[in-house]
XYZ file of C-alpha atoms in Angstrom:
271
model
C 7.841 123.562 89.989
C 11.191 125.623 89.906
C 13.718 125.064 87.790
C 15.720 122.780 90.505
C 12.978 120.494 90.675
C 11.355 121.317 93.759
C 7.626 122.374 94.117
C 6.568 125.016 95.948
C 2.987 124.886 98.073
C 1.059 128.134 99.578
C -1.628 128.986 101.501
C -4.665 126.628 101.974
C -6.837 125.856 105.003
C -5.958 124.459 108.290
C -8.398 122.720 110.958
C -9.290 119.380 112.993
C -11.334 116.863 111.580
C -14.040 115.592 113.837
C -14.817 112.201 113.271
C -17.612 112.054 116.276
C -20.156 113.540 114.279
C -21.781 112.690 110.520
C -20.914 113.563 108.562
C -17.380 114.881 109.595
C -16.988 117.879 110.620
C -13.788 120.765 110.015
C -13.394 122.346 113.689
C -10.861 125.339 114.107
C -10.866 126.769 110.544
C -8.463 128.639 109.537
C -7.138 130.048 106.325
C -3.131 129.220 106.546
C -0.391 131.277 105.777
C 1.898 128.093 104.848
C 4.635 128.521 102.540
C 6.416 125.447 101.694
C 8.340 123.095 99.509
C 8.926 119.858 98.334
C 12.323 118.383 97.063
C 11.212 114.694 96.030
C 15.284 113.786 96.094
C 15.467 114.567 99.421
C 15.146 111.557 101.841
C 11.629 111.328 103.591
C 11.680 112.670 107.131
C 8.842 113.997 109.482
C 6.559 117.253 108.854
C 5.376 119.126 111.802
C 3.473 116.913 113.746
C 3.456 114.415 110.937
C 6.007 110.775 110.765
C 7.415 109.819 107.557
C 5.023 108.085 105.122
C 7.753 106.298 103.881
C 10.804 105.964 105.818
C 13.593 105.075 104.194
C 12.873 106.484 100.599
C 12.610 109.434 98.892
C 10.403 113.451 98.836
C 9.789 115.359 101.838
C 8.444 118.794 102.839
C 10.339 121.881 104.154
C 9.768 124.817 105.614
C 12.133 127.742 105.467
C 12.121 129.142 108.806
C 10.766 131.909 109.971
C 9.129 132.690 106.823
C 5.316 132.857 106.004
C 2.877 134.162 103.661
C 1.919 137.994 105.189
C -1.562 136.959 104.883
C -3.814 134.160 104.787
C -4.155 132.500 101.534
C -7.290 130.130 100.587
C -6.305 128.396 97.093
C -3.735 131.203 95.561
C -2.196 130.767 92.161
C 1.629 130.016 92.618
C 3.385 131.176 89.213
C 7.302 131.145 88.477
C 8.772 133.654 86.602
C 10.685 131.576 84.794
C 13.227 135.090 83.750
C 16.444 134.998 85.700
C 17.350 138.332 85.195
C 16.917 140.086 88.390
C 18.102 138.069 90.717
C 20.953 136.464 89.094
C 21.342 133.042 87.653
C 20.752 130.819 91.090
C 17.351 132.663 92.101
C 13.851 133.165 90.560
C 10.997 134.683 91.635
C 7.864 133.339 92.492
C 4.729 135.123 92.702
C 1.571 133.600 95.287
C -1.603 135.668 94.537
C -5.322 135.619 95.104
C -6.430 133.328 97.761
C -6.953 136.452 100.558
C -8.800 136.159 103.548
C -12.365 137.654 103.120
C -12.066 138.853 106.614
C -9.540 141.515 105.852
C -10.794 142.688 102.720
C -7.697 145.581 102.220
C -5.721 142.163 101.029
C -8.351 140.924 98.181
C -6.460 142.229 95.784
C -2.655 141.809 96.566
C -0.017 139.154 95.857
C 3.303 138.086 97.267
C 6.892 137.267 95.648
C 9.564 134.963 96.803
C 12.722 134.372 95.891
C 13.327 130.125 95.271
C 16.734 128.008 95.125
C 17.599 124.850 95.584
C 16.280 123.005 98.417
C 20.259 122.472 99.657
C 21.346 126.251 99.257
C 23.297 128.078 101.710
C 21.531 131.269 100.945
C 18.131 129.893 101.919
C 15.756 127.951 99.701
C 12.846 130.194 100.215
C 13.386 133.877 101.029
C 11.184 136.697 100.705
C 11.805 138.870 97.140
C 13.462 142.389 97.864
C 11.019 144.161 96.872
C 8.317 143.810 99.523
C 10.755 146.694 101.023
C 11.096 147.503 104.760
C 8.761 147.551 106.494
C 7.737 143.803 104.703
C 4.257 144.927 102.932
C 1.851 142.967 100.777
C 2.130 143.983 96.617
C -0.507 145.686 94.827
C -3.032 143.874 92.235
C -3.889 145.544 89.292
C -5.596 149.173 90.581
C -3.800 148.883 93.897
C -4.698 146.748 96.772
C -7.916 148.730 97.899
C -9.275 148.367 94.922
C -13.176 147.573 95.079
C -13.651 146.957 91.320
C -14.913 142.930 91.516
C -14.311 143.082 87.861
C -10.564 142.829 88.210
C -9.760 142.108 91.662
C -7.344 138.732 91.891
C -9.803 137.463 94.561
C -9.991 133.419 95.317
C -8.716 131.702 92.550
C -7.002 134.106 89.906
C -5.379 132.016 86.918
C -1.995 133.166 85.790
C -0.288 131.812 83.190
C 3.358 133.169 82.139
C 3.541 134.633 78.571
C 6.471 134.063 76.141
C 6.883 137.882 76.731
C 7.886 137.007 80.258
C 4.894 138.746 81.324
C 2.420 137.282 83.998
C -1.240 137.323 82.339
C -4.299 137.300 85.145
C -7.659 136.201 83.141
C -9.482 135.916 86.300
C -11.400 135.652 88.821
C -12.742 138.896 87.713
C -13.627 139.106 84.461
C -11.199 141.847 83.340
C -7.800 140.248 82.525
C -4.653 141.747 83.278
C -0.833 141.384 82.435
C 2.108 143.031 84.184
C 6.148 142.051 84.171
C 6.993 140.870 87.760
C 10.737 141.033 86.802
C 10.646 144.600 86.674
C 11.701 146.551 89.535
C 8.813 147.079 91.434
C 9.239 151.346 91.185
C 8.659 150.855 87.642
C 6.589 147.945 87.537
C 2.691 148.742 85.925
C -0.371 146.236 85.506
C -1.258 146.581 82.158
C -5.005 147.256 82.297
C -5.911 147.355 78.682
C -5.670 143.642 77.229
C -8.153 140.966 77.766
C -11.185 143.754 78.694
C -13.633 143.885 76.127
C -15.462 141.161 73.938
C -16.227 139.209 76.964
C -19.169 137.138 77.141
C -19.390 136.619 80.662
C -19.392 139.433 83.103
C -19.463 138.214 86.384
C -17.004 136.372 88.519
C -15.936 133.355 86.865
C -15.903 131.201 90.575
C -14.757 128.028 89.859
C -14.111 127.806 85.998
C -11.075 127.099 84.283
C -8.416 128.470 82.330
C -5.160 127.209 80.004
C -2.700 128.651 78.036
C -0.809 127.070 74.908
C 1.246 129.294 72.891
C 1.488 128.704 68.173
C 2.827 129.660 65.907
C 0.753 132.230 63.167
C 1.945 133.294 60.160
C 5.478 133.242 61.323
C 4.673 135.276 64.840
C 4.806 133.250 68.277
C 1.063 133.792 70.080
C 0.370 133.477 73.574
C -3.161 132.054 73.528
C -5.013 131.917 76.975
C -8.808 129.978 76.714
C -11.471 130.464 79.794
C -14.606 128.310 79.720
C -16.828 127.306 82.458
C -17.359 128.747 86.044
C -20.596 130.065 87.907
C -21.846 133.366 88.288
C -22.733 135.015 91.616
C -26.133 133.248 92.065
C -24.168 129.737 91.358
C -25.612 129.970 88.021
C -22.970 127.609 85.547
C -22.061 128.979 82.254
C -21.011 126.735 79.166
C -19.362 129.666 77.695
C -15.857 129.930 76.220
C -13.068 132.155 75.061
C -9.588 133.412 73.999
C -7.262 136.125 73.992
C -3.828 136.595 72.339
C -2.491 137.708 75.964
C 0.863 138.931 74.151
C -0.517 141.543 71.938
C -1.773 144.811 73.225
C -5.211 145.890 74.323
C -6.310 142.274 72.856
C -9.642 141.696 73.428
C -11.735 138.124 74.746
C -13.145 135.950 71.410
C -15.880 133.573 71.322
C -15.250 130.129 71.326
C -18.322 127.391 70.815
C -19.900 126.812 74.026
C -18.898 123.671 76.014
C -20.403 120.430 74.569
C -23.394 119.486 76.804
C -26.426 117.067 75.828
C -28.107 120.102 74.033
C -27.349 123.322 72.947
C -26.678 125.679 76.437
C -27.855 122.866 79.351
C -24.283 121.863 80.295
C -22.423 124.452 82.015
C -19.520 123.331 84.263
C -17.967 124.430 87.875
């Protein structure tokens, strides 16, 4: 959600449903390079090939034209920056990453920024951020986008939460977390690949598990506190383990947390 109230949607998967055959079936997969938003003050109107669901009220879709993810995006992480420094005080930045196509494997570990207004601005509401620089090229995850190290790669579904620092923090889908301030100019912008890597109790890809961020107070210091639990290994193996890390301070490390209640003691992992 940006700070005008709109939401902004990326990436997914496209295709028919066929109905003819049981059960139904997806036919022309695709992963999408959508980009879109939402303005739920907006009166409803049509959506591609779509009518109104309700005509005559209120929330609709748009899509800023000519203007698309670079690459195909299956479930990114869309993140706000929240900091309104670099753009000036009508535009932030919002960062889509994760989600790439498996097919084209030089994009695993890349993400994309936009710039986001209001849904009525003259100056676009959608428009890509500067510095994807001419020619328009993808932005580098933390090691660069080539990088084949699956223990920090941004991959399918990487959780980012936005620190009190103003700092994005990535605590997966690699194992190895990583923090880095997308309102620095990008020539001096630097993943921070020391917090969140050791102390870990889980060391492969945390596929489907979860991850949250709440931020206390300690002894009179503000602490960014991101938890991980759950998720499967690469054998579909569920884990009931859990953990933390102070994302804010430096070189943090992951802490043990008590394992997920189950029935018994380590039989309840969840996905």
């Amino acid at each position: 959600w940006s700070q005008e109230g709109d939401l902004v949607v990326a990436g997914g998967e496209g295709g028919i449903l066929d109905g003819s055959v049981s059960p139904p079936w997806i036919n022309t997969f695709e992963i999408t390079k959508y980009l879109m938003l939402f303005d739920p003050a907006a009166p409803s109107q049509p959506f591609e090939l779509a009518a109104s669901l309700y005509p005559g009220e209120v929330g609709c879709w748009k899509t800023a034209p000519n203007l698309e993810l670079l690459v195909g995006r299956w479930y990114p992480t869309v993140t706000l920056s929240q900091k309104l420094t670099r753009n000036g005080l009508d535009n932030e930045v919002v960062m889509v990453s994760g989600g790439s196509d498996f097919a084209t494997n030089q994009v695993l570990n890349t993400y994309e920024s936009f710039v986001v207004r209001a849904s009525n601005s003259p100056a676009g509401f959608l428009t890509r951020d500067p510095d994807h620089g001419n020619p328009i090229q993808v932005l580098p995850g933390p090691g660069g986008t080539l990088n084949p190290n699956q223990r920090e790669i941004l991959g399918l579904y990487p959780r980012v939460h936005l620190l009190s620092t103003g700092d994005m923090f990535v605590s997966g889908y690699g194992p190895d977390a990583s923090r880095f301030n997308l309102n620095a100019p990008l020539a001096t912008r630097t993943w921070n690949r020391t917090v969140g890597r050791v102390g870990s109790n889980w060391n492969d890809l945390r596929e489907n598990g979860a991850s949250i961020f709440y931020g206390r107070m300690a002894g009179g210091t503000l602490e960014d506190i991101v938890v991980r639990f759950g998720g499967w290994n690469g054998i579909f193996l569920p884990t009931d383990a859990a953990e933390a890390c102070i994302a804010s301070s430096a070189a943090a490390p992951w802490m043990s947390l008590p394992a997920i209640p189950g029935n018994a003691a380590g039989t309840l992992g969840r996905t």
